[in-house]
Every structure is written in C-alpha cells, then in structure tokens.
Coordinates of C-alpha atoms in Angstrom, one line a residue:
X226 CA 9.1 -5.9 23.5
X227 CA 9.2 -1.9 23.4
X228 CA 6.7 -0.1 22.2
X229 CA 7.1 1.1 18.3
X230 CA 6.3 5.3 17.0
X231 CA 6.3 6.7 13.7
X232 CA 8.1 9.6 14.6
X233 CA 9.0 11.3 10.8
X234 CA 7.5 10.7 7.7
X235 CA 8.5 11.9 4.2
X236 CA 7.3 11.3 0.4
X237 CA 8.3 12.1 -3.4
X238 CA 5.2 12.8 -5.7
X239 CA 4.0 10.0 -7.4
X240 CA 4.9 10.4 -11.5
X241 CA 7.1 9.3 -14.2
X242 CA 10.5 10.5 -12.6
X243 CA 12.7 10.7 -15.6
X244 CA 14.9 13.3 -14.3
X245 CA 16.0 11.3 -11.1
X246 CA 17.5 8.3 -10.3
X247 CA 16.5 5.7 -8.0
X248 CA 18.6 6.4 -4.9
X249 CA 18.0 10.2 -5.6
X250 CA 14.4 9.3 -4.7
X251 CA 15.2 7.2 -2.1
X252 CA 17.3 9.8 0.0
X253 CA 15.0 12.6 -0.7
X254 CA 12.1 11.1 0.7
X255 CA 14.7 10.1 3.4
X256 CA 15.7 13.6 4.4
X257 CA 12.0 14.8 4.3
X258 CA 11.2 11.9 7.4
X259 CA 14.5 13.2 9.4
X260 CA 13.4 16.5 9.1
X261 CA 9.8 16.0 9.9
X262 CA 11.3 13.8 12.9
X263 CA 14.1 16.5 13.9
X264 CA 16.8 13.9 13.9
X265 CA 20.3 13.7 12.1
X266 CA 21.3 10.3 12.8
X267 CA 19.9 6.5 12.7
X268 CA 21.2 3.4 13.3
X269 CA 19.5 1.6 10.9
X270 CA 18.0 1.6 7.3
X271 CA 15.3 -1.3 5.8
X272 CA 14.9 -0.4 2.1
X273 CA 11.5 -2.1 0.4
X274 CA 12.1 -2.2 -3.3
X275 CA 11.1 -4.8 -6.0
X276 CA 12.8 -3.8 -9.2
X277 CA 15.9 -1.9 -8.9
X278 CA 18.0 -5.2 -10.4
X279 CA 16.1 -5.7 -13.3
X280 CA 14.9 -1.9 -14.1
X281 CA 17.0 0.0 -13.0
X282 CA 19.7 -2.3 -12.9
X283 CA 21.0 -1.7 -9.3
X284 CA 20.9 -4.1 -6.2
X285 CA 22.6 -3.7 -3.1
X286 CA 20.2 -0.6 -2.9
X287 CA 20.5 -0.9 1.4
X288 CA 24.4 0.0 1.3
X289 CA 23.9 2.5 -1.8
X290 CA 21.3 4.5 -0.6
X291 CA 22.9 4.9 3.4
X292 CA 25.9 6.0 1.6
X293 CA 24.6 8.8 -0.4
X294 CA 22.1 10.0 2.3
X295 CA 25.3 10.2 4.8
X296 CA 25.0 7.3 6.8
X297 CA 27.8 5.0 5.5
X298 CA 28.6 2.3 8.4
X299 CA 25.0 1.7 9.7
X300 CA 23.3 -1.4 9.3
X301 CA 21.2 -1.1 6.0
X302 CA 19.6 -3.9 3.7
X303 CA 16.8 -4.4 1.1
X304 CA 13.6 -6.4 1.4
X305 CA 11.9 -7.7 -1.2
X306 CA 8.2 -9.0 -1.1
X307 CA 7.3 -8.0 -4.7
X308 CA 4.4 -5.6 -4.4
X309 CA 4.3 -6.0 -0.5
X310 CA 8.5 -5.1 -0.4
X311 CA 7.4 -1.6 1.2
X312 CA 5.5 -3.2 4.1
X313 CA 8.1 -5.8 4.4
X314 CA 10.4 -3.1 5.2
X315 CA 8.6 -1.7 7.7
X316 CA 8.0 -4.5 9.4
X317 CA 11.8 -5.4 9.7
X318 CA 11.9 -1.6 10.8
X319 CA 9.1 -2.4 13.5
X320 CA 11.2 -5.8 15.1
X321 CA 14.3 -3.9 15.1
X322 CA 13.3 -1.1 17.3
X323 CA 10.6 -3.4 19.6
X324 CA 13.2 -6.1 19.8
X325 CA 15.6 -3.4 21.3
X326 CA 18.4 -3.9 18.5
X327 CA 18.1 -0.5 17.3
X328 CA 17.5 3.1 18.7
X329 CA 16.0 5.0 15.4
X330 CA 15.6 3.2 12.1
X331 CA 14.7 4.6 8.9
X332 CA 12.3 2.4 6.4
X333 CA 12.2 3.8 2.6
X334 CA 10.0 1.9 -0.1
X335 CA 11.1 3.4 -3.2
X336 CA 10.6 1.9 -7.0
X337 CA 11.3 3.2 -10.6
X338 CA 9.0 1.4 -13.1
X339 CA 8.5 4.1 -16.1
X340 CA 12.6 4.7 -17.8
X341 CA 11.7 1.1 -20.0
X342 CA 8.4 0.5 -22.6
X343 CA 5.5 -0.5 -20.9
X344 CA 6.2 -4.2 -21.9
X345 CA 9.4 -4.3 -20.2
X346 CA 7.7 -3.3 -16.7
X347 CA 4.9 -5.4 -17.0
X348 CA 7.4 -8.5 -17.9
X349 CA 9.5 -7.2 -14.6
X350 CA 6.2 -7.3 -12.8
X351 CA 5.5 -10.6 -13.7
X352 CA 8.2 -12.1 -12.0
X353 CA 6.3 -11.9 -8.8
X354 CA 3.7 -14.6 -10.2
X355 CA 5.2 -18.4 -10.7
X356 CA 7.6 -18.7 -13.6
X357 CA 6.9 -21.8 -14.2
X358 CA 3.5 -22.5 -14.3
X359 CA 2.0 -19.0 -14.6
X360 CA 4.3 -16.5 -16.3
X361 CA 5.7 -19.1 -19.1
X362 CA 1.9 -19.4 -20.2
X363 CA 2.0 -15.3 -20.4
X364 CA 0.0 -14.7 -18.0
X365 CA 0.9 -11.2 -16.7
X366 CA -1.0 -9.5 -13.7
X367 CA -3.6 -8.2 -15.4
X368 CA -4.5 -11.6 -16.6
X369 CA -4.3 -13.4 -13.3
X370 CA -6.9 -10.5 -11.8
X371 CA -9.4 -11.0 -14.9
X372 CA -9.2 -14.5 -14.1
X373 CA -10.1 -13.9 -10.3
X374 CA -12.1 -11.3 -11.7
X375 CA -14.6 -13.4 -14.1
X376 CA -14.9 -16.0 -11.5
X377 CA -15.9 -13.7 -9.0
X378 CA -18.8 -12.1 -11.4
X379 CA -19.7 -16.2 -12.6
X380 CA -20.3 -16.9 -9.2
X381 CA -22.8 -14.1 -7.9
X382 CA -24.3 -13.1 -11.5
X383 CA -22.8 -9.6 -11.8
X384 CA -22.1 -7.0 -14.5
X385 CA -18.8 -4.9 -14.2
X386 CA -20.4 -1.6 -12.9
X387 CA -20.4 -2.4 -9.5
X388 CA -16.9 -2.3 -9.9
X389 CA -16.8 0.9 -11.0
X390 CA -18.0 2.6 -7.5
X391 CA -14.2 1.8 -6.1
X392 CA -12.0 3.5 -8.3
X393 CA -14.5 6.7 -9.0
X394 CA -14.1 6.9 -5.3
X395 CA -9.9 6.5 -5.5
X396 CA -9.8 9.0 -8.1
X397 CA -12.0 11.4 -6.0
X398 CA -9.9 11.5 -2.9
X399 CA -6.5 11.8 -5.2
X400 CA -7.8 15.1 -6.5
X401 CA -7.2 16.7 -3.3
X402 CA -3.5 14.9 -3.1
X403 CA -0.9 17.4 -4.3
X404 CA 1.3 13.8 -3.7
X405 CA -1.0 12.4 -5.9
X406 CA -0.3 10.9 -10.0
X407 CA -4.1 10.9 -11.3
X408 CA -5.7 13.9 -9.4
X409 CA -8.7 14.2 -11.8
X410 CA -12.0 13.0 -10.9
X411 CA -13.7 10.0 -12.9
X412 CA -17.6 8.6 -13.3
X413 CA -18.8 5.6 -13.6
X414 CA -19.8 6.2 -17.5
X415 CA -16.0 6.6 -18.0
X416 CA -15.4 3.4 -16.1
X417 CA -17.7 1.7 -18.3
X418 CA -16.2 3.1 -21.5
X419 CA -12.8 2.8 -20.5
X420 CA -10.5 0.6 -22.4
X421 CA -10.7 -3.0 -22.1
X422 CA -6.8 -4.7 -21.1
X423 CA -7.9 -8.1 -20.5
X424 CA -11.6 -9.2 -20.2
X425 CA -13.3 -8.3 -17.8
X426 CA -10.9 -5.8 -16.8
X427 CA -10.6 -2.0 -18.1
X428 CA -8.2 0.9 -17.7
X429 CA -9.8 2.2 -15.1
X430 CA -10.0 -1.4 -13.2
X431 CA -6.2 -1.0 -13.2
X432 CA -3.6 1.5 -11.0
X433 CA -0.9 3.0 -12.5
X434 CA 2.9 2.0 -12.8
X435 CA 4.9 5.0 -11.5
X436 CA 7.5 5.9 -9.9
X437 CA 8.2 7.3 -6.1
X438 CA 9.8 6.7 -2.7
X439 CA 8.5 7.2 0.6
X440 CA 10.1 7.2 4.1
X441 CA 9.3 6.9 7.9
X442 CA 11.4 7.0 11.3
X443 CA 11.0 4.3 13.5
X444 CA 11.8 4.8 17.6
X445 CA 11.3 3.8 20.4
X446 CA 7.8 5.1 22.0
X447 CA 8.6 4.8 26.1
X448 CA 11.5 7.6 25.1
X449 CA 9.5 9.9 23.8
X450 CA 7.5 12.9 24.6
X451 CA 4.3 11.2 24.9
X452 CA 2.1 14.0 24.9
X453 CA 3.3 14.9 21.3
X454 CA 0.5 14.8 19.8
X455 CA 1.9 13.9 16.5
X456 CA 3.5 10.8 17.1
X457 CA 1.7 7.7 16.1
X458 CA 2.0 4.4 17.6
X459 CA 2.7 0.9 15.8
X460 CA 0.2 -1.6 17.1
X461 CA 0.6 -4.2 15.2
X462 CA 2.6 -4.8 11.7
X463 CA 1.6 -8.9 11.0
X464 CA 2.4 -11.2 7.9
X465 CA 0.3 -13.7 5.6
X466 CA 1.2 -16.0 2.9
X467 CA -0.2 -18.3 0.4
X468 CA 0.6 -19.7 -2.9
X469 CA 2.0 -17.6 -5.3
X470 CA 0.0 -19.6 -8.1
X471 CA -3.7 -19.0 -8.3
X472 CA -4.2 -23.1 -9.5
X473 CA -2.7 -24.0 -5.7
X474 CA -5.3 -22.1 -3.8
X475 CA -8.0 -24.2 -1.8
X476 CA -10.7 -21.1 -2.8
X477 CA -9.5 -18.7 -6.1
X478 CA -11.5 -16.1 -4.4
X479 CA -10.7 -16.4 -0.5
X480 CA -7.4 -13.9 -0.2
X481 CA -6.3 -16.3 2.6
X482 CA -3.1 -14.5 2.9
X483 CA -4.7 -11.5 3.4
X484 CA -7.3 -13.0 6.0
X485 CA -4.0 -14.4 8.1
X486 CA -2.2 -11.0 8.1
X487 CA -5.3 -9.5 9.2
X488 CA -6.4 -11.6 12.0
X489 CA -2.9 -12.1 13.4
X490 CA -2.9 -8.0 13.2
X491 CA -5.9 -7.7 14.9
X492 CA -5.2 -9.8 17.4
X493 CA -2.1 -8.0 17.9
X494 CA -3.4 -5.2 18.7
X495 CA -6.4 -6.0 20.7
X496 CA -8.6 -4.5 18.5
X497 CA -11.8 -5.8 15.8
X498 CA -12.5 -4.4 12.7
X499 CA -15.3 -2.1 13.7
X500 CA -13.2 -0.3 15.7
X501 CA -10.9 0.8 12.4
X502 CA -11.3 4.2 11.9
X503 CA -10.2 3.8 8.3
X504 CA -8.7 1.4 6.0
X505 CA -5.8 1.7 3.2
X506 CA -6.1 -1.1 0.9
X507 CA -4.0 -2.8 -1.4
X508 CA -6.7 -1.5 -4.8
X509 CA -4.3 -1.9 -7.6
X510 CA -6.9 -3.5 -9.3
X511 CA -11.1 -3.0 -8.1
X512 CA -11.8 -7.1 -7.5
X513 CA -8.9 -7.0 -4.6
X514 CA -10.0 -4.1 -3.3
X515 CA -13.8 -6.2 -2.6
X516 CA -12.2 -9.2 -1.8
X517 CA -9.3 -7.7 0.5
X518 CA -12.4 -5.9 2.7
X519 CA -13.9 -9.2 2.9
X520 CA -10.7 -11.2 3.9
X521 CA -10.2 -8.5 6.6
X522 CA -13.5 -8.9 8.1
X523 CA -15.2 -6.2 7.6
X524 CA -17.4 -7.1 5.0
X525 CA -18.3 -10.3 2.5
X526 CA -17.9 -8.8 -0.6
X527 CA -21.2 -8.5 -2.7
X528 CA -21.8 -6.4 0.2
X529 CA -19.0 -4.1 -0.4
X530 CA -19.5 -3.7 -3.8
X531 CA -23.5 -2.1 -2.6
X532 CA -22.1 -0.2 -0.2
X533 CA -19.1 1.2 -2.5
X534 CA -22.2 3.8 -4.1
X535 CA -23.9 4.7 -1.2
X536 CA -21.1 6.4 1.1
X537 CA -20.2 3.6 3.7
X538 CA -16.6 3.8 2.2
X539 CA -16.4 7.6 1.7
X540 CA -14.0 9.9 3.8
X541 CA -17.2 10.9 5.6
X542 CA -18.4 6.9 5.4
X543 CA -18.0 4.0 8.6
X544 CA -15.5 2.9 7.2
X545 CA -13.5 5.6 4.7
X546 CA -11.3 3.7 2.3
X547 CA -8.5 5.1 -0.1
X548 CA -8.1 8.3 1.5
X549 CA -5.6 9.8 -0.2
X550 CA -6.6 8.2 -3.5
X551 CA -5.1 4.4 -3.1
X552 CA -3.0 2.7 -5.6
X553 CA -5.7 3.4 -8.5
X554 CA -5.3 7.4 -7.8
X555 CA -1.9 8.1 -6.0
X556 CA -0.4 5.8 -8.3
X557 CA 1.3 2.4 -7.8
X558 CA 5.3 2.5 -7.4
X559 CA 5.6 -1.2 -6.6
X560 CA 8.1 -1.1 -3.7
X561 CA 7.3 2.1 -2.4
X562 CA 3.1 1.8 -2.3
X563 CA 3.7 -0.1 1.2
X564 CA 5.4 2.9 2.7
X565 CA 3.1 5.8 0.9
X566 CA -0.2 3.7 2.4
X567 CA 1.5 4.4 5.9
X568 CA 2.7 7.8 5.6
X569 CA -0.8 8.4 4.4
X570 CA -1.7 6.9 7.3
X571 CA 0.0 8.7 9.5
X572 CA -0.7 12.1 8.1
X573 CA -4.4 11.0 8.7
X574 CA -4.1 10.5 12.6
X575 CA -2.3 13.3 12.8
X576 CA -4.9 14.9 11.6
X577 CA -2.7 16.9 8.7
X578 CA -4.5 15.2 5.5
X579 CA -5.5 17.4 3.0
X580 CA -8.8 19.1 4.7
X581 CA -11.2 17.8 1.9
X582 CA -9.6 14.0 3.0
X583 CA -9.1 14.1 6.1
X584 CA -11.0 11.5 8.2
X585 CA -12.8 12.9 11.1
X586 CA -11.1 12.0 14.7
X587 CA -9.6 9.4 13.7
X588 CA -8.4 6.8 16.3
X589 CA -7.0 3.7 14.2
X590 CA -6.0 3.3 10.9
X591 CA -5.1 0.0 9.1
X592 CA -3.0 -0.3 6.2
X593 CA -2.6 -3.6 3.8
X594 CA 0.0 -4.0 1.0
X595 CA -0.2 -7.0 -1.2
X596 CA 2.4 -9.1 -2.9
X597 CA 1.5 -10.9 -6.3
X598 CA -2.0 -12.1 -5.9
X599 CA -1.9 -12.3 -2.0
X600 CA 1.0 -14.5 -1.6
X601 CA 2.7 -11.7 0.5
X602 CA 0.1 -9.6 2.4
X603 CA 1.2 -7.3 5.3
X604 CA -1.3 -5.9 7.5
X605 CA -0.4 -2.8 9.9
X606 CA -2.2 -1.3 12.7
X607 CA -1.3 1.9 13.6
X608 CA -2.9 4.2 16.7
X609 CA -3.2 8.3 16.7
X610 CA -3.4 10.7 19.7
X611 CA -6.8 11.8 19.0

C-alpha cells in the first residue's frame, strides 16, 4: 500500500449560506484545496454529504459537482455515513490513492441544512437514528443524547455544570476562527442559564446546524517533495460501527463504535494515545464529547469532565481539544464537519492555525467524526513535519 499526503486543503465559512447553492459550495472549497495544492487536475472525486436529496433536493452530487468544477469524465461518487459522510469520504479518498487506483483525488464534505424551518432539518436529521423503533416514537437527536445524557449523570451522581467546561472551551478557540459560525466567547453561568431543549440538555449543550463545504487533495506521498514541510501524512483513517438504536447496545454509555475506530486507528499507525498531540472530536453535543475521550483511551470520563476546567484540554493543555472551536463553535454542517475537523487538522501541523490556536509543535493530530449516536465513527490519524 502507498503512502497517503494531504497535499491541499480548502474551506467555506461556516454560516447560513442562503445566497449559494449546494454545489456552489462544494466547488469553491474545491478550487481553494487545488490551489493550496498547485494542481489543475485529479482523477478522482469522493463527495461526503448527508442531506442534499431531502434538503436540498439533489442527489447524484459526485457527477454534479465534477462537472461544474471542470472535471466531467473522472470518477466521482457520494458517501453517505450520516454525520460521519465527510470522514467516510475521506477514507474512500485514502484507499484510492494507497491502493494505487488513483494518482490525486479530491474529497469534499459539503451540507446545506439552514434554506428549510428548523423542524424540517431536525426531521431530516433524524433519519440517521432507526425509523422504526426510534424516530416513529419522535425521538429526534437531541432526545437520544438527553437520554445518554441523564444516564450518564444517574450513574455517577452529577449536576450539569461539569458539562459546561467543554463547550466554554469550543466557543473560546472559535473566537479566533475567521472560518468559524459562533466566534463569541461563552461562561459557564451562561451555560447554566441557557435554554433547556430536552432535559438535561441546554442550548449551549447543542452545536449548530449550518451550512459549509470543505475540501482536501489526496496523493501519493513517495512522489512528492518530501522535505515540504507542509505536507502532512495519512497514518491511519479506520472505521467502527454499532447499532444505530440506543435499546441494541450491550452498555448505553460505552461508544463501542467509537472505541473500534480508535483502536484499529491506533494500531494502524503504531502509535498510543499519549503520543496524540491533539484531538478533534466529534462535540456536537458536551456528553459525546466525554464519552468519545474515554472510548479513545485517553481518559474514563468523570475524569474528563475534572480535567475540562483546569487546562488539560486547552490549546496550551496535554491534550488540546477543539482547536478551532469543534462542532459546538465552528458550527456543525452535517456532511462537511468530517472534512473541516481534518483541514483543521492539517492547518494545525502545519503550523498555520490561527496564532492564538495554534498547538505548539505539534507532531500527531487525531480527528473523529460520528454518525448518529456512534453507529458510524471514523477515526483518522494524521502526521506533521515538525
């Protein structure tokens, strides 16, 4: 198998895009990774996208969006995963250059959620939870986190602001994101007065619907200029599944998903999870961002909740999380957030992050995107030059 590089990388701002349609965003994210890579051409094109058929009503969004970026002919198809599409993508980016099939690929996540009433998304989002037995009840995702949620705080005898430590810290790294949807600072007292949405989870428990696309250039790293010290190498890009309903799951608060995708990533790469120089998870809601640090191995997650107020997690922590403001701050464009989490990434071991967010010599960074309720989880590993 060849070695993978991230060789371009290219992102909209995260808002409510009501002026642009959904392969408009696609291709201009698109562009922005070619020119950041300095190439023209690709054979190749893995689009991550959740929701184009039922909110923006297009499919076939692999053929569509080659055509209008100028690359009518070349293999391009969509992957779906539900929140984990973007990820998804990538990783069908990843085989096709290691396997040898393709030369340069381009991945795009892109996703328009905010042109319909906020009852329309959130019914399109539910599709990614079971129809039958979760979705028919009502159950929407908000719901299905409480749920996890008020177990999680039964179990160890907590109150919600120990929560509140994760997304105060999202919202503080977004404020230096010019990318970024929410790029105002919250405290914990506004956590705790925040709108409740579903007991026990608030506005500010929640990340944004929004809409976005973000791209990357995939090639091969053996024929490249190795001693550019901008590319950054793909070490491992792994997949874990569970059930898609909560009531089929051996342990309601074990992301077992999430703990396969990690281990199998880490194991790809060689590496543990102390030697992760930062970590992008999958926070569209605070009770997976504890319980996907715990599933990774770094942490149990009592543990991460204490250490969420006393700097572990900041961008100057062990272990800096959310650097560029996570799902809760950047904003949470379903089929896209895969892709942003590894641009972000990239930027990071690049060492071209905002200076206020950017990690200190940073050697390995670790991205996670989540599908549903960890049905999907896709866990990438990705190594800088410095």
């Amino acid at each position: 198998m060849k070695r993978v590089a991230i060789i371009g990388i290219g992102q909209t701002p995260v808002r409510e895009h009501w002026d642009r349609s959904l392969r408009e965003l696609a291709v201009d994210a698109l562009w922005q990774a070619l020119d950041d890579a300095q190439r023209n051409e690709i054979d190749g094109l893995y689009v991550g996208n959740m929701l184009g058929g039922v909110l923006s009503e297009q499919e076939h969004l692999g053929a569509l969006i080659a055509d209008f970026a100028g690359f009518a002919g070349i293999e391009a198809v969509k992957v779906e995963g539900a929140c984990a599409s973007g990820a998804a993508a990538f990783r069908q980016g990843v085989l096709a250059i290691a396997s040898g099939q393709k030369k340069c690929v381009a991945v795009v996540g892109v996703e328009k959620l905010t042109e319909h009433a906020g009852w329309h998304s959130t019914g399109a989002l539910a599709t990614a939870a079971d129809a039958d037995f979760e979705t028919s009840l009502g159950l929407t995702f908000v719901a299905l986190n409480a749920l996890i949620k008020q177990r999680f705080m039964f179990e160890h005898k907590l109150t919600k602001e120990p929560f509140a430590h994760f997304p105060v810290l999202a919202h503080h790294n977004a404020q230096y994101n010019p990318h970024a949807m929410f790029r105002q600072p919250i405290s914990v007292e506004q956590y705790l007065k925040a709108k409740m949405i579903a007991e026990p989870i608030n506005l500010l428990d929640s990340s944004p619907i929004a809409d976005g696309a973000a791209a990357v250039i995939l090639a091969p790293l053996d024929e490249l200029q190795k001693n550019d010290r901008r590319l950054v190498e793909v070490l491992a890009c792994e997949v874990g599944t569970d059930s898609v309903a909560l009531h089929d799951r051996k342990n309601l608060l074990m992301l077992q998903g999430v703990q396969m995708s990690a281990q199998r990533a880490f194991k790809t790469a060689g590496l543990t999870p102390r030697e992760i120089s930062f970590f992008e998870p999958h926070d569209a809601f605070s009770i997976m961002t504890a319980l996907s640090i715990e599933a990774s191995g770094f942490m149990i997650a009592t543990e991460a909740l204490k250490h969420a107020d006393n700097g572990y997690f900041a961008i100057d922590g062990r272990l800096p999380i959310c650097t560029m403001g996570g799902l809760k701050g950047r904003g949470h464009p379903v089929g896209a957030t895969g892709i942003y989490q590894v641009v972000e990434a990239t930027m990071q071991l690049r060492g071209e992050a905002p200076s206020a967010i950017q990690v200190a010599r940073p050697r390995y960074g670790m991205t996670q995107n989540i599908g549903g309720t960890g049905a999907t989880v896709v866990t990438t590993i990705l190594k800088g030059k410095s």
